[in-house]
Amino acid sequence: MKFYSTRNKEEFVTFKEAIFRGLAPDGGLYMPEIMPDMKSLIDLFTPETTFNEIAASITEQLLSEELDSAACKRICDRAFTFTPELTDLKNGISILELYHGPSCAFKDFGASFLASCMEEFLSNESREATILTATSGDTGSAVARAFYGKKNINVVILYPSGRVSPLQEKQLTTLGGNIRALEVKGAFDDCQRMVKEAFLDKEMSEKLKLTSANSISLGRLIPQSFYYIWAWAQMKGNRENLTFCVPSGNFGNLTAGIMANQWGMGNTSFIAATNINDVVPEYIKSGTFNPRASKLTLSNAMDVGNPSNFERMLDIFNDSHDKMSELLKEEVVTDSETKKTIKKLLDEKDYEADPHTAVGYLAAERRLKDTNGPIVSLSTAHPGKFTEVYEEATGKKPALPEQLKAVLNLEKKSTIVGNTLDDMKAVLL
Ligand SMILES: *Cc1c(COP(=O)(O)O)cnc(C)c1O
């Protein structure tokens, strides 16, 4: 298996090259050269097959030219010390909980797998690398946790001082070890600009061997397909016309589901659920793609006005709007509907949902009548990460997961830096 950029299908790179580059040099996103048919393998999985077994065998199918069977198993066992969970709400909808990892959000699956793959490749070559990343809060903690303690890898995280929540700041700054947090006197945009400039700066990029772990990395996309296949196996006996409902922002999560579908995950279809940042739902309905500035909502990890993975979606469907809209339905959920849904889930189902999960659930409920089968709705974050919204919606506090409780008592360790490349250089070189 080789990989091409969505902007140039003539040149191919290995998986290793793709993950250390992150973005392709032409600005495109990496894609597998073919969608291999794994139907016979996927059909063998049962509700007893563990998540790690599924992850390792799919990894091997995709990457056997670069990683042998033992390496695939090692990578997955190191990455996935947590699993998804499926909760049946007994009304035709099940919730696929993806928040049991170290940072309590679904991005843990992608970040952990990427970190584990990089560790594998680097230790084979006794080479070092530095992950440089900017965060407005959420992604940074998944990356920090995933790379913590990994051999031959250092991580530098830039975050805007005073502009992330206290809990997020603790998640970013308390690990220590190979994770270094730079508290930038500026906004998130400054952090992002500094990262971009650092990659273009020869001295920095060579001395530190900079590499990226951002959300468009192929190494974060591929592992997100594993939990769809795991859920498909869990639903054996009750998966006629199964629909996955995916609360979406940059659409990496949904793209991974579509890939699993193309690899032979039976007769499945999808609902693209968004908040009012509805560029993709609009495209599905009208065929017109009109990216625009994002608007702030309560489900803020999905406040995206120009979803980066749309390019991958177009690639999979050969730019055919008809093909895409055949497989994907769409739903848009407002903030007030999100809050009502959080309350309703608690009152009627005794289920604690975060705002992103609530967007997905309401979308699933609206589509349930015309799907003609069960719906698995993805839960992307633990409600304890969004206590303020949850309290506003229900008047109650959500349970805090152990992972989050643990960081609250740790000591913050960060280095304050100005908002220019030179400020950052002075600290890092
Ligand atoms: C990142 C994120 C999303 C959106 O996922 P995409 O892959 O960007 O569509 C949804 N919910 C939460 C909690 C997230 O952190």
Tab-separated table of C-alpha atoms and ligand atoms in Angstrom:
chain	number	residue	atom	x	y	z
A	1	MET	CA	0.000	0.000	0.000
A	2	LYS	CA	1.267	3.434	-0.982
A	3	PHE	CA	-0.314	6.824	-0.393
A	4	TYR	CA	-0.942	9.811	-2.661
A	5	SER	CA	-1.784	13.435	-2.018
A	6	THR	CA	-5.347	14.519	-2.819
A	7	ARG	CA	-3.703	17.151	-5.045
A	8	ASN	CA	-1.388	14.835	-6.983
A	9	LYS	CA	-2.315	11.246	-7.733
A	10	GLU	CA	0.831	10.575	-9.764
A	11	GLU	CA	3.295	10.420	-6.888
A	12	PHE	CA	3.271	7.953	-4.043
A	13	VAL	CA	4.839	7.857	-0.605
A	14	THR	CA	5.113	5.198	2.086
A	15	PHE	CA	3.049	5.311	5.270
A	16	LYS	CA	6.177	6.276	7.174
A	17	GLU	CA	6.828	9.237	4.885
A	18	ALA	CA	3.184	10.265	5.053
A	19	ILE	CA	3.060	10.356	8.855
A	20	PHE	CA	6.335	12.219	9.338
A	21	ARG	CA	5.288	14.792	6.741
A	22	GLY	CA	1.750	15.292	8.043
A	23	LEU	CA	0.526	17.475	5.216
A	24	ALA	CA	1.773	16.685	1.687
A	25	PRO	CA	4.243	19.272	0.318
A	26	ASP	CA	1.645	20.351	-2.275
A	27	GLY	CA	-0.816	21.163	0.517
A	28	GLY	CA	-2.952	18.068	-0.111
A	29	LEU	CA	-3.958	15.298	2.283
A	30	TYR	CA	-2.645	11.766	2.039
A	31	MET	CA	-4.950	8.945	0.940
A	32	PRO	CA	-4.442	5.185	0.452
A	33	GLU	CA	-3.832	4.354	-3.230
A	34	ILE	CA	-6.664	1.816	-3.199
A	35	MET	CA	-9.557	0.927	-0.918
A	36	PRO	CA	-8.685	-2.741	-0.272
A	37	ASP	CA	-11.551	-5.225	-0.067
A	38	MET	CA	-11.473	-6.581	3.487
A	39	LYS	CA	-15.036	-7.858	3.577
A	40	SER	CA	-14.119	-11.464	4.296
A	41	LEU	CA	-11.863	-10.396	7.181
A	42	ILE	CA	-14.383	-7.914	8.616
A	43	ASP	CA	-17.163	-10.520	8.469
A	44	LEU	CA	-15.097	-12.837	10.667
A	45	PHE	CA	-15.112	-10.401	13.581
A	46	THR	CA	-17.651	-11.196	16.317
A	47	PRO	CA	-18.822	-9.372	19.454
A	48	GLU	CA	-16.100	-11.310	21.267
A	49	THR	CA	-13.290	-10.021	19.040
A	50	THR	CA	-11.424	-7.398	21.050
A	51	PHE	CA	-10.870	-3.874	19.830
A	52	ASN	CA	-7.106	-4.423	19.809
A	53	GLU	CA	-7.445	-7.596	17.717
A	54	ILE	CA	-9.514	-5.724	15.156
A	55	ALA	CA	-7.101	-2.776	15.180
A	56	ALA	CA	-4.042	-5.001	14.686
A	57	SER	CA	-5.537	-7.040	11.849
A	58	ILE	CA	-6.777	-4.001	9.906
A	59	THR	CA	-3.385	-2.309	10.424
A	60	GLU	CA	-1.690	-5.396	9.050
A	61	GLN	CA	-3.969	-5.530	6.005
A	62	LEU	CA	-3.122	-1.917	5.204
A	63	LEU	CA	0.536	-1.650	6.168
A	64	SER	CA	2.038	-5.134	5.775
A	65	GLU	CA	4.608	-3.838	3.264
A	66	GLU	CA	6.126	-1.641	5.981
A	67	LEU	CA	5.296	-3.358	9.262
A	68	ASP	CA	5.213	-7.052	10.021
A	69	SER	CA	2.452	-8.727	11.966
A	70	ALA	CA	4.276	-8.506	15.317
A	71	ALA	CA	4.948	-4.791	14.808
A	72	CYS	CA	1.276	-4.113	13.987
A	73	LYS	CA	0.217	-5.870	17.167
A	74	ARG	CA	2.865	-4.050	19.209
A	75	ILE	CA	1.791	-0.660	17.817
A	76	CYS	CA	-1.874	-1.268	18.607
A	77	ASP	CA	-1.280	-2.728	22.078
A	78	ARG	CA	0.909	0.224	22.991
A	79	ALA	CA	-1.613	2.724	21.578
A	80	PHE	CA	-4.898	1.300	22.790
A	81	THR	CA	-4.813	0.886	26.543
A	82	PHE	CA	-8.476	1.961	26.412
A	83	THR	CA	-11.410	0.755	24.290
A	84	PRO	CA	-14.651	2.108	22.869
A	85	GLU	CA	-17.900	1.153	24.626
A	86	LEU	CA	-21.353	0.680	23.168
A	87	THR	CA	-24.418	1.669	25.229
A	88	ASP	CA	-27.857	0.615	23.970
A	89	LEU	CA	-30.488	3.265	24.735
A	90	LYS	CA	-33.242	0.744	23.832
A	91	ASN	CA	-34.961	2.961	21.280
A	92	GLY	CA	-33.091	1.880	18.171
A	93	ILE	CA	-30.140	4.109	18.992
A	94	SER	CA	-26.877	2.983	20.579
A	95	ILE	CA	-24.158	5.358	21.700
A	96	LEU	CA	-20.614	4.514	20.674
A	97	GLU	CA	-18.581	6.062	23.497
A	98	LEU	CA	-15.152	7.108	22.283
A	99	TYR	CA	-14.126	9.089	25.340
A	100	HIS	CA	-12.565	6.474	27.607
A	101	GLY	CA	-9.008	7.364	26.625
A	102	PRO	CA	-6.454	9.486	28.491
A	103	SER	CA	-7.801	12.914	27.425
A	104	CYS	CA	-11.476	11.820	27.435
A	105	ALA	CA	-12.152	12.604	23.764
A	106	PHE	CA	-12.254	10.516	20.592
A	107	LYS	CA	-9.074	12.199	19.331
A	108	ASP	CA	-7.180	9.887	21.711
A	109	PHE	CA	-7.627	7.027	19.212
A	110	GLY	CA	-5.902	8.908	16.409
A	111	ALA	CA	-3.217	10.566	18.488
A	112	SER	CA	-2.256	7.367	20.341
A	113	PHE	CA	-1.952	5.332	17.165
A	114	LEU	CA	0.131	8.016	15.447
A	115	ALA	CA	2.436	8.299	18.468
A	116	SER	CA	2.850	4.554	18.654
A	117	CYS	CA	3.671	4.281	14.925
A	118	MET	CA	6.226	7.092	15.145
A	119	GLU	CA	7.873	5.470	18.145
A	120	GLU	CA	8.112	2.201	16.209
A	121	PHE	CA	9.723	3.799	13.144
A	122	LEU	CA	12.075	6.050	15.131
A	123	SER	CA	13.351	3.360	17.464
A	124	ASN	CA	14.168	1.138	14.473
A	125	GLU	CA	16.436	3.900	13.174
A	126	SER	CA	17.654	5.402	16.499
A	127	ARG	CA	16.474	8.765	15.187
A	128	GLU	CA	14.860	11.587	17.162
A	129	ALA	CA	12.028	13.959	16.312
A	130	THR	CA	10.145	16.879	17.819
A	131	ILE	CA	6.398	17.228	17.508
A	132	LEU	CA	5.459	20.899	17.357
A	133	THR	CA	1.799	21.744	17.720
A	134	ALA	CA	-0.484	24.656	18.538
A	135	THR	CA	-3.702	24.149	20.432
A	136	SER	CA	-6.732	26.172	21.409
A	137	GLY	CA	-7.332	23.605	24.140
A	138	ASP	CA	-8.615	20.226	23.145
A	139	THR	CA	-6.344	18.657	20.539
A	140	GLY	CA	-3.222	19.563	22.474
A	141	SER	CA	-4.125	17.393	25.414
A	142	ALA	CA	-4.809	14.332	23.271
A	143	VAL	CA	-1.442	14.827	21.553
A	144	ALA	CA	0.395	15.459	24.838
A	145	ARG	CA	-1.032	12.343	26.450
A	146	ALA	CA	-0.446	10.195	23.399
A	147	PHE	CA	3.238	11.115	23.082
A	148	TYR	CA	4.021	11.200	26.796
A	149	GLY	CA	6.958	8.920	27.580
A	150	LYS	CA	7.481	7.895	23.942
A	151	LYS	CA	11.110	7.126	23.152
A	152	ASN	CA	13.065	9.425	20.784
A	153	ILE	CA	10.202	11.955	20.608
A	154	ASN	CA	9.921	15.367	22.237
A	155	VAL	CA	6.728	17.371	22.154
A	156	VAL	CA	6.368	21.150	22.221
A	157	ILE	CA	2.858	22.511	22.649
A	158	LEU	CA	1.994	26.178	22.151
A	159	TYR	CA	-1.170	27.479	23.763
A	160	PRO	CA	-2.574	30.995	24.199
A	161	SER	CA	-2.050	32.261	27.743
A	162	GLY	CA	-5.287	32.793	29.652
A	163	ARG	CA	-7.445	31.543	26.786
A	164	VAL	CA	-7.824	27.853	27.536
A	165	SER	CA	-10.016	26.513	30.335
A	166	PRO	CA	-8.300	25.823	33.684
A	167	LEU	CA	-8.859	22.091	33.248
A	168	GLN	CA	-7.436	22.144	29.713
A	169	GLU	CA	-4.413	24.077	30.934
A	170	LYS	CA	-3.790	21.426	33.590
A	171	GLN	CA	-4.050	18.707	30.946
A	172	LEU	CA	-1.459	20.493	28.805
A	173	THR	CA	1.047	21.566	31.422
A	174	THR	CA	1.273	18.928	34.120
A	175	LEU	CA	2.811	15.982	32.304
A	176	GLY	CA	6.460	17.079	32.213
A	177	GLY	CA	8.986	14.525	30.891
A	178	ASN	CA	9.204	14.763	27.107
A	179	ILE	CA	6.232	17.170	26.930
A	180	ARG	CA	7.007	20.881	27.040
A	181	ALA	CA	4.237	23.504	27.217
A	182	LEU	CA	4.904	27.016	25.905
A	183	GLU	CA	2.417	29.560	27.207
A	184	VAL	CA	2.259	32.184	24.461
A	185	LYS	CA	1.497	35.806	25.264
A	186	GLY	CA	-1.019	36.067	22.445
A	187	ALA	CA	-4.031	34.407	20.819
A	188	PHE	CA	-4.460	30.970	19.268
A	189	ASP	CA	-3.808	32.491	15.840
A	190	ASP	CA	-0.374	33.640	17.054
A	191	CYS	CA	0.405	30.100	18.203
A	192	GLN	CA	-0.622	28.692	14.832
A	193	ARG	CA	1.440	31.277	12.956
A	194	MET	CA	4.513	30.538	15.092
A	195	VAL	CA	4.210	26.824	14.347
A	196	LYS	CA	3.914	27.485	10.615
A	197	GLU	CA	6.927	29.817	10.683
A	198	ALA	CA	8.979	27.293	12.647
A	199	PHE	CA	8.383	24.606	10.001
A	200	LEU	CA	9.570	27.029	7.302
A	201	ASP	CA	12.632	28.077	9.328
A	202	LYS	CA	15.556	25.921	8.231
A	203	GLU	CA	17.505	26.236	11.438
A	204	MET	CA	14.636	25.268	13.685
A	205	SER	CA	13.220	22.588	11.500
A	206	GLU	CA	16.604	20.864	11.054
A	207	LYS	CA	17.999	21.268	14.553
A	208	LEU	CA	14.831	20.050	16.224
A	209	LYS	CA	13.801	17.595	13.447
A	210	LEU	CA	10.324	19.057	13.504
A	211	THR	CA	7.345	16.950	12.616
A	212	SER	CA	3.623	17.453	12.918
A	213	ALA	CA	0.852	15.531	14.637
A	214	ASN	CA	-2.039	17.649	13.489
A	215	SER	CA	-5.465	16.306	12.854
A	216	ILE	CA	-5.099	15.833	9.101
A	217	SER	CA	-2.297	13.290	9.594
A	218	LEU	CA	-2.980	9.979	7.894
A	219	GLY	CA	-1.709	8.334	11.074
A	220	ARG	CA	-4.616	9.855	12.957
A	221	LEU	CA	-7.215	9.165	10.273
A	222	ILE	CA	-6.675	5.421	9.768
A	223	PRO	CA	-7.148	4.279	13.408
A	224	GLN	CA	-10.475	6.103	13.585
A	225	SER	CA	-11.861	3.480	11.204
A	226	PHE	CA	-11.178	0.725	13.754
A	227	TYR	CA	-13.993	1.650	16.125
A	228	TYR	CA	-16.599	1.653	13.350
A	229	ILE	CA	-15.568	-1.881	12.476
A	230	TRP	CA	-15.554	-2.850	16.162
A	231	ALA	CA	-19.093	-1.439	16.574
A	232	TRP	CA	-20.189	-3.261	13.399
A	233	ALA	CA	-18.910	-6.522	14.945
A	234	GLN	CA	-20.618	-5.742	18.263
A	235	MET	CA	-23.931	-5.245	16.428
A	236	LYS	CA	-23.792	-8.705	14.783
A	237	GLY	CA	-27.346	-10.077	14.583
A	238	ASN	CA	-28.871	-6.585	14.622
A	239	ARG	CA	-27.119	-4.638	11.899
A	240	GLU	CA	-29.409	-4.744	8.893
A	241	ASN	CA	-29.273	-1.227	7.364
A	242	LEU	CA	-27.017	0.055	10.123
A	243	THR	CA	-26.471	3.833	10.152
A	244	PHE	CA	-23.643	5.635	11.928
A	245	CYS	CA	-24.384	9.156	13.071
A	246	VAL	CA	-21.241	11.284	13.406
A	247	PRO	CA	-21.055	14.696	15.114
A	248	SER	CA	-18.587	16.488	12.843
A	249	GLY	CA	-16.350	19.522	12.491
A	250	ASN	CA	-13.300	18.853	10.335
A	251	PHE	CA	-14.887	15.567	9.200
A	252	GLY	CA	-11.905	13.325	9.958
A	253	ASN	CA	-14.078	11.080	12.086
A	254	LEU	CA	-16.712	10.678	9.380
A	255	THR	CA	-14.102	10.208	6.634
A	256	ALA	CA	-12.656	7.280	8.607
A	257	GLY	CA	-16.153	5.746	8.779
A	258	ILE	CA	-16.589	6.099	5.030
A	259	MET	CA	-13.244	4.376	4.533
A	260	ALA	CA	-14.356	1.459	6.718
A	261	ASN	CA	-17.517	1.271	4.610
A	262	GLN	CA	-15.444	1.143	1.406
A	263	TRP	CA	-13.259	-1.614	2.860
A	264	GLY	CA	-16.300	-3.855	3.151
A	265	MET	CA	-18.103	-2.954	6.375
A	266	GLY	CA	-21.408	-4.305	5.085
A	267	ASN	CA	-24.495	-2.316	4.227
A	268	THR	CA	-23.877	0.792	6.306
A	269	SER	CA	-24.683	4.445	5.782
A	270	PHE	CA	-23.972	7.682	7.621
A	271	ILE	CA	-25.496	10.846	9.024
A	272	ALA	CA	-23.256	13.924	8.991
A	273	ALA	CA	-24.406	15.852	12.074
A	274	THR	CA	-23.176	19.398	12.656
A	275	ASN	CA	-23.980	22.452	14.703
A	276	ILE	CA	-24.886	25.617	12.774
A	277	ASN	CA	-21.489	25.429	11.058
A	278	ASP	CA	-23.242	23.484	8.334
A	279	VAL	CA	-21.051	23.777	5.237
A	280	VAL	CA	-21.078	20.015	4.576
A	281	PRO	CA	-24.797	19.424	5.286
A	282	GLU	CA	-25.468	22.272	2.857
A	283	TYR	CA	-23.304	20.567	0.232
A	284	ILE	CA	-25.089	17.248	0.745
A	285	LYS	CA	-28.454	18.947	0.257
A	286	SER	CA	-27.605	21.343	-2.572
A	287	GLY	CA	-24.354	20.234	-4.217
A	288	THR	CA	-22.783	23.623	-3.474
A	289	PHE	CA	-19.723	23.840	-1.233
A	290	ASN	CA	-19.415	27.263	0.297
A	291	PRO	CA	-16.733	27.448	3.012
A	292	ARG	CA	-16.997	30.461	5.298
A	293	ALA	CA	-15.873	31.821	8.674
A	294	SER	CA	-16.983	29.643	11.573
A	295	LYS	CA	-19.482	30.706	14.219
A	296	LEU	CA	-19.093	30.049	17.937
A	297	THR	CA	-21.374	27.382	19.411
A	298	LEU	CA	-21.666	25.253	22.549
A	299	SER	CA	-20.198	22.271	20.692
A	300	ASN	CA	-17.057	24.262	20.003
A	301	ALA	CA	-14.811	21.427	18.825
A	302	MET	CA	-17.065	21.367	15.758
A	303	ASP	CA	-16.920	25.099	15.016
A	304	VAL	CA	-15.297	24.690	11.627
A	305	GLY	CA	-16.166	26.755	8.575
A	306	ASN	CA	-13.858	25.090	6.065
A	307	PRO	CA	-13.550	21.406	7.006
A	308	SER	CA	-10.120	20.111	6.004
A	309	ASN	CA	-11.218	16.539	5.347
A	310	PHE	CA	-13.836	17.548	2.781
A	311	GLU	CA	-11.014	17.212	0.266
A	312	ARG	CA	-10.646	13.563	1.256
A	313	MET	CA	-14.398	12.986	1.039
A	314	LEU	CA	-14.517	14.377	-2.505
A	315	ASP	CA	-11.562	12.162	-3.373
A	316	ILE	CA	-13.305	9.001	-2.125
A	317	PHE	CA	-16.443	9.788	-4.127
A	318	ASN	CA	-14.552	10.967	-7.227
A	319	ASP	CA	-16.085	14.428	-6.855
A	320	SER	CA	-19.538	12.946	-7.349
A	321	HIS	CA	-22.183	14.742	-5.318
A	322	ASP	CA	-24.671	12.006	-6.187
A	323	LYS	CA	-22.461	9.259	-4.783
A	324	MET	CA	-21.734	11.196	-1.619
A	325	SER	CA	-25.349	12.080	-0.946
A	326	GLU	CA	-26.393	8.472	-1.525
A	327	LEU	CA	-24.254	7.312	1.403
A	328	LEU	CA	-24.542	10.397	3.655
A	329	LYS	CA	-27.607	12.050	5.083
A	330	GLU	CA	-27.292	15.304	6.989
A	331	GLU	CA	-28.702	17.046	10.067
A	332	VAL	CA	-28.025	20.452	11.632
A	333	VAL	CA	-28.576	21.098	15.345
A	334	THR	CA	-28.740	24.523	17.054
A	335	ASP	CA	-27.380	25.426	20.492
A	336	SER	CA	-30.803	25.551	22.127
A	337	GLU	CA	-31.648	22.127	20.685
A	338	THR	CA	-28.293	20.873	21.969
A	339	LYS	CA	-29.080	21.988	25.519
A	340	LYS	CA	-32.598	20.529	25.398
A	341	THR	CA	-31.160	17.234	24.192
A	342	ILE	CA	-28.600	17.073	27.013
A	343	LYS	CA	-31.462	17.533	29.481
A	344	LYS	CA	-33.748	15.070	27.742
A	345	LEU	CA	-31.072	12.379	27.647
A	346	LEU	CA	-30.534	12.795	31.369
A	347	ASP	CA	-34.245	12.892	32.269
A	348	GLU	CA	-35.473	10.146	29.971
A	349	LYS	CA	-32.480	7.866	29.573
A	350	ASP	CA	-30.430	8.671	32.655
A	351	TYR	CA	-27.583	9.300	30.219
A	352	GLU	CA	-24.976	12.046	30.639
A	353	ALA	CA	-24.015	13.555	27.279
A	354	ASP	CA	-21.607	16.306	26.341
A	355	PRO	CA	-22.736	18.953	23.795
A	356	HIS	CA	-21.079	17.222	20.805
A	357	THR	CA	-22.656	13.893	21.671
A	358	ALA	CA	-26.031	15.646	22.033
A	359	VAL	CA	-25.763	17.083	18.508
A	360	GLY	CA	-25.205	13.557	17.199
A	361	TYR	CA	-27.983	12.038	19.272
A	362	LEU	CA	-30.656	14.534	18.198
A	363	ALA	CA	-29.629	14.080	14.561
A	364	ALA	CA	-29.956	10.305	14.989
A	365	GLU	CA	-33.370	10.621	16.610
A	366	ARG	CA	-34.658	12.787	13.765
A	367	ARG	CA	-33.509	10.303	11.142
A	368	LEU	CA	-34.533	7.136	12.995
A	369	LYS	CA	-37.918	6.799	11.245
A	370	ASP	CA	-36.523	6.758	7.716
A	371	THR	CA	-33.367	4.705	8.260
A	372	ASN	CA	-35.109	1.349	8.492
A	373	GLY	CA	-32.480	-0.036	10.851
A	374	PRO	CA	-30.532	0.670	14.031
A	375	ILE	CA	-28.415	3.778	14.479
A	376	VAL	CA	-25.064	3.926	16.236
A	377	SER	CA	-24.469	7.521	17.280
A	378	LEU	CA	-20.901	8.485	18.127
A	379	SER	CA	-20.069	10.132	21.441
A	380	THR	CA	-16.913	12.165	20.991
A	381	ALA	CA	-16.210	13.598	24.461
A	382	HIS	CA	-16.893	12.943	28.124
A	383	PRO	CA	-19.501	15.354	29.593
A	384	GLY	CA	-17.039	16.145	32.393
A	385	LYS	CA	-14.983	18.089	29.837
A	386	PHE	CA	-17.859	20.506	29.311
A	387	THR	CA	-19.158	21.032	32.843
A	388	GLU	CA	-20.382	24.606	32.262
A	389	VAL	CA	-22.680	23.765	29.333
A	390	TYR	CA	-23.837	20.590	31.031
A	391	GLU	CA	-24.766	22.460	34.217
A	392	GLU	CA	-26.558	25.161	32.262
A	393	ALA	CA	-28.597	22.503	30.469
A	394	THR	CA	-29.473	20.273	33.417
A	395	GLY	CA	-28.806	22.210	36.623
A	396	LYS	CA	-26.558	19.348	37.691
A	397	LYS	CA	-22.840	18.672	37.575
A	398	PRO	CA	-21.648	15.786	35.382
A	399	ALA	CA	-19.448	13.096	36.890
A	400	LEU	CA	-15.757	13.877	36.415
A	401	PRO	CA	-13.779	10.982	34.981
A	402	GLU	CA	-10.753	9.726	36.930
A	403	GLN	CA	-8.379	10.889	34.169
A	404	LEU	CA	-9.524	14.496	34.619
A	405	LYS	CA	-9.702	14.389	38.429
A	406	ALA	CA	-6.119	13.178	38.506
A	407	VAL	CA	-4.664	16.193	36.661
A	408	LEU	CA	-6.434	18.787	38.820
A	409	ASN	CA	-4.037	18.206	41.701
A	410	LEU	CA	-0.868	18.290	39.631
A	411	GLU	CA	1.400	21.297	39.370
A	412	LYS	CA	1.420	23.467	36.235
A	413	LYS	CA	4.800	23.623	34.469
A	414	SER	CA	4.930	25.985	31.496
A	415	THR	CA	7.380	28.407	29.904
A	416	ILE	CA	6.006	31.840	29.084
A	417	VAL	CA	7.086	33.120	25.648
A	418	GLY	CA	6.336	36.153	23.488
A	419	ASN	CA	4.371	35.744	20.283
A	420	THR	CA	7.160	35.784	17.681
A	421	LEU	CA	9.290	33.084	16.114
A	422	ASP	CA	12.406	34.645	17.645
A	423	ASP	CA	10.879	34.430	21.115
A	424	MET	CA	10.248	30.747	20.566
A	425	LYS	CA	13.711	30.164	19.094
A	426	ALA	CA	15.332	31.750	22.140
A	427	VAL	CA	13.610	29.212	24.338
A	428	LEU	CA	13.989	26.086	22.213
A	429	LEU	CA	17.397	26.356	20.545
B	1	LIG	C1	-12.614	17.182	17.155
B	1	LIG	C2	-13.943	16.905	17.756
B	1	LIG	C3	-15.100	16.682	16.976
B	1	LIG	C4	-15.081	16.802	15.470
B	1	LIG	O1	-14.381	15.759	14.857
B	1	LIG	P1	-13.941	15.887	13.333
B	1	LIG	O2	-13.172	14.672	13.035
B	1	LIG	O3	-13.115	17.133	13.249
B	1	LIG	O4	-15.192	16.004	12.529
B	1	LIG	C5	-16.281	16.365	17.605
B	1	LIG	N1	-16.362	16.302	18.950
B	1	LIG	C6	-15.291	16.517	19.738
B	1	LIG	C7	-15.451	16.453	21.206
B	1	LIG	C8	-14.043	16.826	19.181
B	1	LIG	O5	-12.993	17.052	19.978
